[in-house]
PDB file of C-alpha atoms in Angstrom:
ATOM      1  CA  UNK A   1       0.000   0.000   0.000  1.00  0.00           C
ATOM      2  CA  UNK A   2       1.467   3.332  -1.021  1.00  0.00           C
ATOM      3  CA  UNK A   3       0.704   6.391   1.064  1.00  0.00           C
ATOM      4  CA  UNK A   4       2.012   9.103  -1.272  1.00  0.00           C
ATOM      5  CA  UNK A   5       3.700  10.625   1.787  1.00  0.00           C
ATOM      6  CA  UNK A   6       7.423  11.156   2.339  1.00  0.00           C
ATOM      7  CA  UNK A   7       9.055  12.065   5.638  1.00  0.00           C
ATOM      8  CA  UNK A   8      12.097  14.345   5.843  1.00  0.00           C
ATOM      9  CA  UNK A   9      14.079  13.725   9.030  1.00  0.00           C
ATOM     10  CA  UNK A  10      15.964  16.543  10.745  1.00  0.00           C
ATOM     11  CA  UNK A  11      18.567  16.810  13.484  1.00  0.00           C
ATOM     12  CA  UNK A  12      17.781  18.560  16.755  1.00  0.00           C
ATOM     13  CA  UNK A  13      21.438  19.094  17.697  1.00  0.00           C
ATOM     14  CA  UNK A  14      22.485  22.728  17.523  1.00  0.00           C
ATOM     15  CA  UNK A  15      26.054  22.835  18.870  1.00  0.00           C
ATOM     16  CA  UNK A  16      29.044  22.251  16.585  1.00  0.00           C
ATOM     17  CA  UNK A  17      31.436  20.961  19.219  1.00  0.00           C
ATOM     18  CA  UNK A  18      31.486  24.305  21.008  1.00  0.00           C
ATOM     19  CA  UNK A  19      32.692  26.155  17.883  1.00  0.00           C
ATOM     20  CA  UNK A  20      29.400  27.640  16.735  1.00  0.00           C
ATOM     21  CA  UNK A  21      25.763  26.809  16.265  1.00  0.00           C
ATOM     22  CA  UNK A  22      24.669  24.187  13.747  1.00  0.00           C
ATOM     23  CA  UNK A  23      21.548  22.173  12.949  1.00  0.00           C
ATOM     24  CA  UNK A  24      19.944  20.753   9.838  1.00  0.00           C
ATOM     25  CA  UNK A  25      21.264  22.235   6.595  1.00  0.00           C
ATOM     26  CA  UNK A  26      18.390  24.167   5.062  1.00  0.00           C
ATOM     27  CA  UNK A  27      19.019  23.412   1.363  1.00  0.00           C
ATOM     28  CA  UNK A  28      19.145  19.683   2.140  1.00  0.00           C
ATOM     29  CA  UNK A  29      15.555  19.879   3.354  1.00  0.00           C
ATOM     30  CA  UNK A  30      14.283  22.556   0.964  1.00  0.00           C
ATOM     31  CA  UNK A  31      15.482  21.099  -2.324  1.00  0.00           C
ATOM     32  CA  UNK A  32      14.135  17.576  -1.657  1.00  0.00           C
ATOM     33  CA  UNK A  33      10.860  19.117  -0.418  1.00  0.00           C
ATOM     34  CA  UNK A  34      10.552  20.912  -3.754  1.00  0.00           C
ATOM     35  CA  UNK A  35      11.236  17.752  -5.770  1.00  0.00           C
ATOM     36  CA  UNK A  36       8.804  15.647  -3.740  1.00  0.00           C
ATOM     37  CA  UNK A  37       5.962  18.163  -3.755  1.00  0.00           C
ATOM     38  CA  UNK A  38       6.315  18.764  -7.486  1.00  0.00           C
ATOM     39  CA  UNK A  39       6.148  14.993  -7.991  1.00  0.00           C
ATOM     40  CA  UNK A  40       2.810  14.972  -6.167  1.00  0.00           C
ATOM     41  CA  UNK A  41       3.877  13.714  -2.747  1.00  0.00           C
ATOM     42  CA  UNK A  42       2.790  15.013   0.618  1.00  0.00           C
ATOM     43  CA  UNK A  43       5.904  15.905   2.622  1.00  0.00           C
ATOM     44  CA  UNK A  44       6.031  15.756   6.410  1.00  0.00           C
ATOM     45  CA  UNK A  45       8.884  16.459   8.813  1.00  0.00           C
ATOM     46  CA  UNK A  46      10.172  14.926  12.030  1.00  0.00           C
ATOM     47  CA  UNK A  47      13.136  15.622  14.282  1.00  0.00           C
ATOM     48  CA  UNK A  48      15.050  13.810  16.987  1.00  0.00           C
ATOM     49  CA  UNK A  49      13.783  15.913  19.889  1.00  0.00           C
ATOM     50  CA  UNK A  50      10.560  17.224  18.355  1.00  0.00           C
ATOM     51  CA  UNK A  51       9.537  20.860  18.302  1.00  0.00           C
ATOM     52  CA  UNK A  52      11.445  23.363  16.182  1.00  0.00           C
ATOM     53  CA  UNK A  53      14.837  22.041  15.046  1.00  0.00           C
ATOM     54  CA  UNK A  54      17.868  24.337  14.738  1.00  0.00           C
ATOM     55  CA  UNK A  55      18.792  25.364  11.213  1.00  0.00           C
ATOM     56  CA  UNK A  56      22.111  26.043   9.490  1.00  0.00           C
ATOM     57  CA  UNK A  57      23.254  27.023   6.012  1.00  0.00           C
ATOM     58  CA  UNK A  58      20.290  29.178   5.020  1.00  0.00           C
ATOM     59  CA  UNK A  59      20.673  31.158   1.804  1.00  0.00           C
ATOM     60  CA  UNK A  60      17.450  33.013   1.069  1.00  0.00           C
ATOM     61  CA  UNK A  61      18.825  34.274  -2.239  1.00  0.00           C
ATOM     62  CA  UNK A  62      18.045  30.718  -3.369  1.00  0.00           C
ATOM     63  CA  UNK A  63      14.377  30.893  -4.428  1.00  0.00           C
ATOM     64  CA  UNK A  64      13.699  27.312  -3.344  1.00  0.00           C
ATOM     65  CA  UNK A  65      15.019  27.913   0.164  1.00  0.00           C
ATOM     66  CA  UNK A  66      13.043  31.155   0.336  1.00  0.00           C
ATOM     67  CA  UNK A  67       9.860  29.384  -0.778  1.00  0.00           C
ATOM     68  CA  UNK A  68      10.471  26.629   1.748  1.00  0.00           C
ATOM     69  CA  UNK A  69      10.816  29.041   4.651  1.00  0.00           C
ATOM     70  CA  UNK A  70       7.642  30.841   3.568  1.00  0.00           C
ATOM     71  CA  UNK A  71       5.488  27.741   3.084  1.00  0.00           C
ATOM     72  CA  UNK A  72       6.732  25.187   5.624  1.00  0.00           C
ATOM     73  CA  UNK A  73       6.298  25.507   9.378  1.00  0.00           C
ATOM     74  CA  UNK A  74       8.688  23.431  11.476  1.00  0.00           C
ATOM     75  CA  UNK A  75       7.636  24.916  14.813  1.00  0.00           C
ATOM     76  CA  UNK A  76       6.169  21.667  16.145  1.00  0.00           C
ATOM     77  CA  UNK A  77       7.776  18.672  14.439  1.00  0.00           C
ATOM     78  CA  UNK A  78       7.013  15.265  15.972  1.00  0.00           C
ATOM     79  CA  UNK A  79       9.724  12.876  17.086  1.00  0.00           C
ATOM     80  CA  UNK A  80      10.395   9.745  15.037  1.00  0.00           C
ATOM     81  CA  UNK A  81       9.082   7.606  17.896  1.00  0.00           C
ATOM     82  CA  UNK A  82       5.696   9.301  17.590  1.00  0.00           C
ATOM     83  CA  UNK A  83       5.238   8.259  13.959  1.00  0.00           C
ATOM     84  CA  UNK A  84       3.914   5.072  12.379  1.00  0.00           C
ATOM     85  CA  UNK A  85       6.222   4.044   9.515  1.00  0.00           C
ATOM     86  CA  UNK A  86       3.320   2.410   7.678  1.00  0.00           C
ATOM     87  CA  UNK A  87       2.124   5.944   6.924  1.00  0.00           C
ATOM     88  CA  UNK A  88       5.083   6.736   4.670  1.00  0.00           C
ATOM     89  CA  UNK A  89       6.550   5.571   1.378  1.00  0.00           C
ATOM     90  CA  UNK A  90      10.021   6.951   2.108  1.00  0.00           C
ATOM     91  CA  UNK A  91      12.156   8.812   4.604  1.00  0.00           C
ATOM     92  CA  UNK A  92      14.983  11.155   3.690  1.00  0.00           C
ATOM     93  CA  UNK A  93      17.459  12.134   6.390  1.00  0.00           C
ATOM     94  CA  UNK A  94      18.728  15.633   5.671  1.00  0.00           C
ATOM     95  CA  UNK A  95      22.236  16.538   6.704  1.00  0.00           C
ATOM     96  CA  UNK A  96      23.813  19.364   8.586  1.00  0.00           C
ATOM     97  CA  UNK A  97      26.613  18.691  11.041  1.00  0.00           C
ATOM     98  CA  UNK A  98      24.147  18.355  13.916  1.00  0.00           C
ATOM     99  CA  UNK A  99      23.088  14.985  12.515  1.00  0.00           C
ATOM    100  CA  UNK A 100      26.461  13.544  13.470  1.00  0.00           C
ATOM    101  CA  UNK A 101      25.610  13.903  17.158  1.00  0.00           C
ATOM    102  CA  UNK A 102      21.974  12.847  17.494  1.00  0.00           C
ATOM    103  CA  UNK A 103      20.970  10.728  14.489  1.00  0.00           C
ATOM    104  CA  UNK A 104      23.047   7.687  15.558  1.00  0.00           C
ATOM    105  CA  UNK A 105      21.745   7.703  19.138  1.00  0.00           C
ATOM    106  CA  UNK A 106      17.979   8.007  18.572  1.00  0.00           C
ATOM    107  CA  UNK A 107      16.275   4.607  19.010  1.00  0.00           C
ATOM    108  CA  UNK A 108      13.017   6.018  17.657  1.00  0.00           C
ATOM    109  CA  UNK A 109      14.733   7.020  14.428  1.00  0.00           C
ATOM    110  CA  UNK A 110      16.387   3.627  14.097  1.00  0.00           C
ATOM    111  CA  UNK A 111      13.148   1.712  14.663  1.00  0.00           C
ATOM    112  CA  UNK A 112      11.179   3.904  12.276  1.00  0.00           C
ATOM    113  CA  UNK A 113      13.735   3.585   9.485  1.00  0.00           C
ATOM    114  CA  UNK A 114      14.237  -0.159   9.935  1.00  0.00           C
ATOM    115  CA  UNK A 115      10.511  -0.882   9.876  1.00  0.00           C
ATOM    116  CA  UNK A 116       9.990   1.332   6.827  1.00  0.00           C
ATOM    117  CA  UNK A 117      12.898  -0.281   5.003  1.00  0.00           C
ATOM    118  CA  UNK A 118      11.929  -3.848   5.803  1.00  0.00           C
ATOM    119  CA  UNK A 119       8.422  -3.381   4.448  1.00  0.00           C
ATOM    120  CA  UNK A 120       9.851  -2.094   1.154  1.00  0.00           C
ATOM    121  CA  UNK A 121       9.897   1.651   1.750  1.00  0.00           C
ATOM    122  CA  UNK A 122      12.768   3.831   0.621  1.00  0.00           C
ATOM    123  CA  UNK A 123      15.380   5.014   3.116  1.00  0.00           C
ATOM    124  CA  UNK A 124      17.426   7.952   1.834  1.00  0.00           C
ATOM    125  CA  UNK A 125      20.025  10.296   3.278  1.00  0.00           C
ATOM    126  CA  UNK A 126      22.231  13.117   2.054  1.00  0.00           C
ATOM    127  CA  UNK A 127      25.532  14.681   3.176  1.00  0.00           C
ATOM    128  CA  UNK A 128      25.755  14.105   6.965  1.00  0.00           C
ATOM    129  CA  UNK A 129      22.277  12.562   6.933  1.00  0.00           C
ATOM    130  CA  UNK A 130      23.776   9.073   6.459  1.00  0.00           C
ATOM    131  CA  UNK A 131      24.851   9.353  10.107  1.00  0.00           C
ATOM    132  CA  UNK A 132      21.347   7.945  10.642  1.00  0.00           C
ATOM    133  CA  UNK A 133      22.453   4.764   8.873  1.00  0.00           C
ATOM    134  CA  UNK A 134      25.366   4.107  11.209  1.00  0.00           C
ATOM    135  CA  UNK A 135      23.107   2.758  13.965  1.00  0.00           C
ATOM    136  CA  UNK A 136      20.524   1.069  11.758  1.00  0.00           C
ATOM    137  CA  UNK A 137      20.369  -2.679  12.120  1.00  0.00           C
ATOM    138  CA  UNK A 138      17.920  -4.987  10.408  1.00  0.00           C
ATOM    139  CA  UNK A 139      15.728  -7.422  12.315  1.00  0.00           C
ATOM    140  CA  UNK A 140      18.412 -10.112  11.951  1.00  0.00           C
ATOM    141  CA  UNK A 141      20.955  -7.858  13.663  1.00  0.00           C
ATOM    142  CA  UNK A 142      23.055  -7.020  10.615  1.00  0.00           C
ATOM    143  CA  UNK A 143      23.919  -3.424   9.766  1.00  0.00           C
ATOM    144  CA  UNK A 144      21.587  -2.057   7.114  1.00  0.00           C
ATOM    145  CA  UNK A 145      24.535  -0.650   5.158  1.00  0.00           C
ATOM    146  CA  UNK A 146      26.599  -3.865   5.212  1.00  0.00           C
ATOM    147  CA  UNK A 147      27.403  -4.750   1.608  1.00  0.00           C
ATOM    148  CA  UNK A 148      25.402  -1.792   0.305  1.00  0.00           C
ATOM    149  CA  UNK A 149      26.707   0.852  -2.088  1.00  0.00           C
ATOM    150  CA  UNK A 150      26.483   4.261  -0.420  1.00  0.00           C
ATOM    151  CA  UNK A 151      27.580   7.878  -0.672  1.00  0.00           C
ATOM    152  CA  UNK A 152      28.023  10.358   2.185  1.00  0.00           C
ATOM    153  CA  UNK A 153      29.990  13.462   3.161  1.00  0.00           C
ATOM    154  CA  UNK A 154      33.527  12.258   2.526  1.00  0.00           C
ATOM    155  CA  UNK A 155      36.496  12.271   4.862  1.00  0.00           C
ATOM    156  CA  UNK A 156      38.154  14.538   2.290  1.00  0.00           C
ATOM    157  CA  UNK A 157      35.306  17.056   2.537  1.00  0.00           C
ATOM    158  CA  UNK A 158      35.394  16.935   6.346  1.00  0.00           C
ATOM    159  CA  UNK A 159      39.111  17.708   6.164  1.00  0.00           C
ATOM    160  CA  UNK A 160      38.427  20.558   3.737  1.00  0.00           C
ATOM    161  CA  UNK A 161      36.039  22.233   6.190  1.00  0.00           C
ATOM    162  CA  UNK A 162      38.495  21.711   9.039  1.00  0.00           C
ATOM    163  CA  UNK A 163      36.189  19.687  11.273  1.00  0.00           C
ATOM    164  CA  UNK A 164      37.778  16.236  11.426  1.00  0.00           C
ATOM    165  CA  UNK A 165      38.732  16.794  15.063  1.00  0.00           C
ATOM    166  CA  UNK A 166      35.341  18.318  15.947  1.00  0.00           C
ATOM    167  CA  UNK A 167      32.808  15.783  14.689  1.00  0.00           C
ATOM    168  CA  UNK A 168      32.225  12.677  16.853  1.00  0.00           C
ATOM    169  CA  UNK A 169      33.436  10.403  14.037  1.00  0.00           C
ATOM    170  CA  UNK A 170      34.262  10.514  10.328  1.00  0.00           C
ATOM    171  CA  UNK A 171      31.137   9.493   8.450  1.00  0.00           C
ATOM    172  CA  UNK A 172      32.722   7.854   5.412  1.00  0.00           C
ATOM    173  CA  UNK A 173      35.101   5.863   7.609  1.00  0.00           C
ATOM    174  CA  UNK A 174      32.323   4.725   9.947  1.00  0.00           C
ATOM    175  CA  UNK A 175      30.146   3.537   7.085  1.00  0.00           C
ATOM    176  CA  UNK A 176      33.080   1.617   5.636  1.00  0.00           C
ATOM    177  CA  UNK A 177      33.763   0.041   9.045  1.00  0.00           C
ATOM    178  CA  UNK A 178      30.164  -1.213   8.997  1.00  0.00           C
ATOM    179  CA  UNK A 179      30.750  -2.926   5.659  1.00  0.00           C
ATOM    180  CA  UNK A 180      29.298  -0.312   3.338  1.00  0.00           C
ATOM    181  CA  UNK A 181      30.781   0.083  -0.140  1.00  0.00           C
ATOM    182  CA  UNK A 182      31.323   3.851  -0.102  1.00  0.00           C
ATOM    183  CA  UNK A 183      32.051   5.797  -3.274  1.00  0.00           C
ATOM    184  CA  UNK A 184      32.794   9.480  -3.565  1.00  0.00           C
ATOM    185  CA  UNK A 185      33.159  12.154  -6.203  1.00  0.00           C
ATOM    186  CA  UNK A 186      35.557  15.086  -5.981  1.00  0.00           C
ATOM    187  CA  UNK A 187      34.880  17.473  -3.093  1.00  0.00           C
ATOM    188  CA  UNK A 188      31.574  19.370  -3.447  1.00  0.00           C
ATOM    189  CA  UNK A 189      30.547  17.599  -6.660  1.00  0.00           C
ATOM    190  CA  UNK A 190      27.091  15.996  -6.776  1.00  0.00           C
ATOM    191  CA  UNK A 191      27.131  12.237  -6.329  1.00  0.00           C
ATOM    192  CA  UNK A 192      24.101  10.006  -5.741  1.00  0.00           C
ATOM    193  CA  UNK A 193      24.035   6.233  -5.236  1.00  0.00           C
ATOM    194  CA  UNK A 194      20.974   3.981  -5.396  1.00  0.00           C
ATOM    195  CA  UNK A 195      21.177   0.419  -4.085  1.00  0.00           C
ATOM    196  CA  UNK A 196      17.746  -1.185  -4.056  1.00  0.00           C
ATOM    197  CA  UNK A 197      15.573   0.930  -1.783  1.00  0.00           C
ATOM    198  CA  UNK A 198      18.533   2.714  -0.196  1.00  0.00           C
ATOM    199  CA  UNK A 199      19.410   6.097  -1.738  1.00  0.00           C
ATOM    200  CA  UNK A 200      22.322   8.226  -0.541  1.00  0.00           C
ATOM    201  CA  UNK A 201      24.083  11.400  -1.629  1.00  0.00           C
ATOM    202  CA  UNK A 202      27.451  12.928  -0.863  1.00  0.00           C
ATOM    203  CA  UNK A 203      26.939  16.608  -0.069  1.00  0.00           C
ATOM    204  CA  UNK A 204      24.571  19.589  -0.370  1.00  0.00           C
ATOM    205  CA  UNK A 205      25.014  19.609  -4.153  1.00  0.00           C
ATOM    206  CA  UNK A 206      23.533  16.099  -4.165  1.00  0.00           C
ATOM    207  CA  UNK A 207      20.260  17.047  -2.443  1.00  0.00           C
ATOM    208  CA  UNK A 208      18.117  17.447  -5.545  1.00  0.00           C
ATOM    209  CA  UNK A 209      19.564  14.319  -7.128  1.00  0.00           C
ATOM    210  CA  UNK A 210      18.870  12.228  -4.042  1.00  0.00           C
ATOM    211  CA  UNK A 211      15.244  13.345  -4.036  1.00  0.00           C
ATOM    212  CA  UNK A 212      14.890  12.637  -7.748  1.00  0.00           C
ATOM    213  CA  UNK A 213      16.371   9.160  -7.192  1.00  0.00           C
ATOM    214  CA  UNK A 214      13.885   8.502  -4.366  1.00  0.00           C
ATOM    215  CA  UNK A 215      11.009   9.400  -6.682  1.00  0.00           C
ATOM    216  CA  UNK A 216      12.462   7.146  -9.380  1.00  0.00           C
ATOM    217  CA  UNK A 217      12.576   4.179  -6.984  1.00  0.00           C
ATOM    218  CA  UNK A 218       9.039   4.850  -5.780  1.00  0.00           C
ATOM    219  CA  UNK A 219       7.718   5.032  -9.345  1.00  0.00           C
ATOM    220  CA  UNK A 220       9.107   1.609 -10.261  1.00  0.00           C
TER     221      UNK A 220
END
Protein backbone atom coordinates (compact mmCIF):
# COMPACT_ATOMS: atom_id res chain seq x y z
CA UNK A 1 0.00 0.00 0.00
CA UNK A 2 1.47 3.33 -1.02
CA UNK A 3 0.70 6.39 1.06
CA UNK A 4 2.01 9.10 -1.27
CA UNK A 5 3.70 10.63 1.79
CA UNK A 6 7.42 11.16 2.34
CA UNK A 7 9.05 12.06 5.64
CA UNK A 8 12.10 14.34 5.84
CA UNK A 9 14.08 13.73 9.03
CA UNK A 10 15.96 16.54 10.75
CA UNK A 11 18.57 16.81 13.48
CA UNK A 12 17.78 18.56 16.75
CA UNK A 13 21.44 19.09 17.70
CA UNK A 14 22.48 22.73 17.52
CA UNK A 15 26.05 22.83 18.87
CA UNK A 16 29.04 22.25 16.58
CA UNK A 17 31.44 20.96 19.22
CA UNK A 18 31.49 24.30 21.01
CA UNK A 19 32.69 26.15 17.88
CA UNK A 20 29.40 27.64 16.73
CA UNK A 21 25.76 26.81 16.27
CA UNK A 22 24.67 24.19 13.75
CA UNK A 23 21.55 22.17 12.95
CA UNK A 24 19.94 20.75 9.84
CA UNK A 25 21.26 22.24 6.60
CA UNK A 26 18.39 24.17 5.06
CA UNK A 27 19.02 23.41 1.36
CA UNK A 28 19.14 19.68 2.14
CA UNK A 29 15.55 19.88 3.35
CA UNK A 30 14.28 22.56 0.96
CA UNK A 31 15.48 21.10 -2.32
CA UNK A 32 14.13 17.58 -1.66
CA UNK A 33 10.86 19.12 -0.42
CA UNK A 34 10.55 20.91 -3.75
CA UNK A 35 11.24 17.75 -5.77
CA UNK A 36 8.80 15.65 -3.74
CA UNK A 37 5.96 18.16 -3.76
CA UNK A 38 6.32 18.76 -7.49
CA UNK A 39 6.15 14.99 -7.99
CA UNK A 40 2.81 14.97 -6.17
CA UNK A 41 3.88 13.71 -2.75
CA UNK A 42 2.79 15.01 0.62
CA UNK A 43 5.90 15.91 2.62
CA UNK A 44 6.03 15.76 6.41
CA UNK A 45 8.88 16.46 8.81
CA UNK A 46 10.17 14.93 12.03
CA UNK A 47 13.14 15.62 14.28
CA UNK A 48 15.05 13.81 16.99
CA UNK A 49 13.78 15.91 19.89
CA UNK A 50 10.56 17.22 18.35
CA UNK A 51 9.54 20.86 18.30
CA UNK A 52 11.44 23.36 16.18
CA UNK A 53 14.84 22.04 15.05
CA UNK A 54 17.87 24.34 14.74
CA UNK A 55 18.79 25.36 11.21
CA UNK A 56 22.11 26.04 9.49
CA UNK A 57 23.25 27.02 6.01
CA UNK A 58 20.29 29.18 5.02
CA UNK A 59 20.67 31.16 1.80
CA UNK A 60 17.45 33.01 1.07
CA UNK A 61 18.82 34.27 -2.24
CA UNK A 62 18.04 30.72 -3.37
CA UNK A 63 14.38 30.89 -4.43
CA UNK A 64 13.70 27.31 -3.34
CA UNK A 65 15.02 27.91 0.16
CA UNK A 66 13.04 31.15 0.34
CA UNK A 67 9.86 29.38 -0.78
CA UNK A 68 10.47 26.63 1.75
CA UNK A 69 10.82 29.04 4.65
CA UNK A 70 7.64 30.84 3.57
CA UNK A 71 5.49 27.74 3.08
CA UNK A 72 6.73 25.19 5.62
CA UNK A 73 6.30 25.51 9.38
CA UNK A 74 8.69 23.43 11.48
CA UNK A 75 7.64 24.92 14.81
CA UNK A 76 6.17 21.67 16.14
CA UNK A 77 7.78 18.67 14.44
CA UNK A 78 7.01 15.26 15.97
CA UNK A 79 9.72 12.88 17.09
CA UNK A 80 10.39 9.75 15.04
CA UNK A 81 9.08 7.61 17.90
CA UNK A 82 5.70 9.30 17.59
CA UNK A 83 5.24 8.26 13.96
CA UNK A 84 3.91 5.07 12.38
CA UNK A 85 6.22 4.04 9.51
CA UNK A 86 3.32 2.41 7.68
CA UNK A 87 2.12 5.94 6.92
CA UNK A 88 5.08 6.74 4.67
CA UNK A 89 6.55 5.57 1.38
CA UNK A 90 10.02 6.95 2.11
CA UNK A 91 12.16 8.81 4.60
CA UNK A 92 14.98 11.15 3.69
CA UNK A 93 17.46 12.13 6.39
CA UNK A 94 18.73 15.63 5.67
CA UNK A 95 22.24 16.54 6.70
CA UNK A 96 23.81 19.36 8.59
CA UNK A 97 26.61 18.69 11.04
CA UNK A 98 24.15 18.36 13.92
CA UNK A 99 23.09 14.98 12.51
CA UNK A 100 26.46 13.54 13.47
CA UNK A 101 25.61 13.90 17.16
CA UNK A 102 21.97 12.85 17.49
CA UNK A 103 20.97 10.73 14.49
CA UNK A 104 23.05 7.69 15.56
CA UNK A 105 21.74 7.70 19.14
CA UNK A 106 17.98 8.01 18.57
CA UNK A 107 16.28 4.61 19.01
CA UNK A 108 13.02 6.02 17.66
CA UNK A 109 14.73 7.02 14.43
CA UNK A 110 16.39 3.63 14.10
CA UNK A 111 13.15 1.71 14.66
CA UNK A 112 11.18 3.90 12.28
CA UNK A 113 13.74 3.59 9.49
CA UNK A 114 14.24 -0.16 9.93
CA UNK A 115 10.51 -0.88 9.88
CA UNK A 116 9.99 1.33 6.83
CA UNK A 117 12.90 -0.28 5.00
CA UNK A 118 11.93 -3.85 5.80
CA UNK A 119 8.42 -3.38 4.45
CA UNK A 120 9.85 -2.09 1.15
CA UNK A 121 9.90 1.65 1.75
CA UNK A 122 12.77 3.83 0.62
CA UNK A 123 15.38 5.01 3.12
CA UNK A 124 17.43 7.95 1.83
CA UNK A 125 20.03 10.30 3.28
CA UNK A 126 22.23 13.12 2.05
CA UNK A 127 25.53 14.68 3.18
CA UNK A 128 25.76 14.10 6.96
CA UNK A 129 22.28 12.56 6.93
CA UNK A 130 23.78 9.07 6.46
CA UNK A 131 24.85 9.35 10.11
CA UNK A 132 21.35 7.95 10.64
CA UNK A 133 22.45 4.76 8.87
CA UNK A 134 25.37 4.11 11.21
CA UNK A 135 23.11 2.76 13.97
CA UNK A 136 20.52 1.07 11.76
CA UNK A 137 20.37 -2.68 12.12
CA UNK A 138 17.92 -4.99 10.41
CA UNK A 139 15.73 -7.42 12.31
CA UNK A 140 18.41 -10.11 11.95
CA UNK A 141 20.95 -7.86 13.66
CA UNK A 142 23.06 -7.02 10.61
CA UNK A 143 23.92 -3.42 9.77
CA UNK A 144 21.59 -2.06 7.11
CA UNK A 145 24.54 -0.65 5.16
CA UNK A 146 26.60 -3.87 5.21
CA UNK A 147 27.40 -4.75 1.61
CA UNK A 148 25.40 -1.79 0.31
CA UNK A 149 26.71 0.85 -2.09
CA UNK A 150 26.48 4.26 -0.42
CA UNK A 151 27.58 7.88 -0.67
CA UNK A 152 28.02 10.36 2.18
CA UNK A 153 29.99 13.46 3.16
CA UNK A 154 33.53 12.26 2.53
CA UNK A 155 36.50 12.27 4.86
CA UNK A 156 38.15 14.54 2.29
CA UNK A 157 35.31 17.06 2.54
CA UNK A 158 35.39 16.93 6.35
CA UNK A 159 39.11 17.71 6.16
CA UNK A 160 38.43 20.56 3.74
CA UNK A 161 36.04 22.23 6.19
CA UNK A 162 38.49 21.71 9.04
CA UNK A 163 36.19 19.69 11.27
CA UNK A 164 37.78 16.24 11.43
CA UNK A 165 38.73 16.79 15.06
CA UNK A 166 35.34 18.32 15.95
CA UNK A 167 32.81 15.78 14.69
CA UNK A 168 32.23 12.68 16.85
CA UNK A 169 33.44 10.40 14.04
CA UNK A 170 34.26 10.51 10.33
CA UNK A 171 31.14 9.49 8.45
CA UNK A 172 32.72 7.85 5.41
CA UNK A 173 35.10 5.86 7.61
CA UNK A 174 32.32 4.73 9.95
CA UNK A 175 30.15 3.54 7.09
CA UNK A 176 33.08 1.62 5.64
CA UNK A 177 33.76 0.04 9.04
CA UNK A 178 30.16 -1.21 9.00
CA UNK A 179 30.75 -2.93 5.66
CA UNK A 180 29.30 -0.31 3.34
CA UNK A 181 30.78 0.08 -0.14
CA UNK A 182 31.32 3.85 -0.10
CA UNK A 183 32.05 5.80 -3.27
CA UNK A 184 32.79 9.48 -3.57
CA UNK A 185 33.16 12.15 -6.20
CA UNK A 186 35.56 15.09 -5.98
CA UNK A 187 34.88 17.47 -3.09
CA UNK A 188 31.57 19.37 -3.45
CA UNK A 189 30.55 17.60 -6.66
CA UNK A 190 27.09 16.00 -6.78
CA UNK A 191 27.13 12.24 -6.33
CA UNK A 192 24.10 10.01 -5.74
CA UNK A 193 24.03 6.23 -5.24
CA UNK A 194 20.97 3.98 -5.40
CA UNK A 195 21.18 0.42 -4.08
CA UNK A 196 17.75 -1.19 -4.06
CA UNK A 197 15.57 0.93 -1.78
CA UNK A 198 18.53 2.71 -0.20
CA UNK A 199 19.41 6.10 -1.74
CA UNK A 200 22.32 8.23 -0.54
CA UNK A 201 24.08 11.40 -1.63
CA UNK A 202 27.45 12.93 -0.86
CA UNK A 203 26.94 16.61 -0.07
CA UNK A 204 24.57 19.59 -0.37
CA UNK A 205 25.01 19.61 -4.15
CA UNK A 206 23.53 16.10 -4.17
CA UNK A 207 20.26 17.05 -2.44
CA UNK A 208 18.12 17.45 -5.55
CA UNK A 209 19.56 14.32 -7.13
CA UNK A 210 18.87 12.23 -4.04
CA UNK A 211 15.24 13.34 -4.04
CA UNK A 212 14.89 12.64 -7.75
CA UNK A 213 16.37 9.16 -7.19
CA UNK A 214 13.89 8.50 -4.37
CA UNK A 215 11.01 9.40 -6.68
CA UNK A 216 12.46 7.15 -9.38
CA UNK A 217 12.58 4.18 -6.98
CA UNK A 218 9.04 4.85 -5.78
CA UNK A 219 7.72 5.03 -9.34
CA UNK A 220 9.11 1.61 -10.26
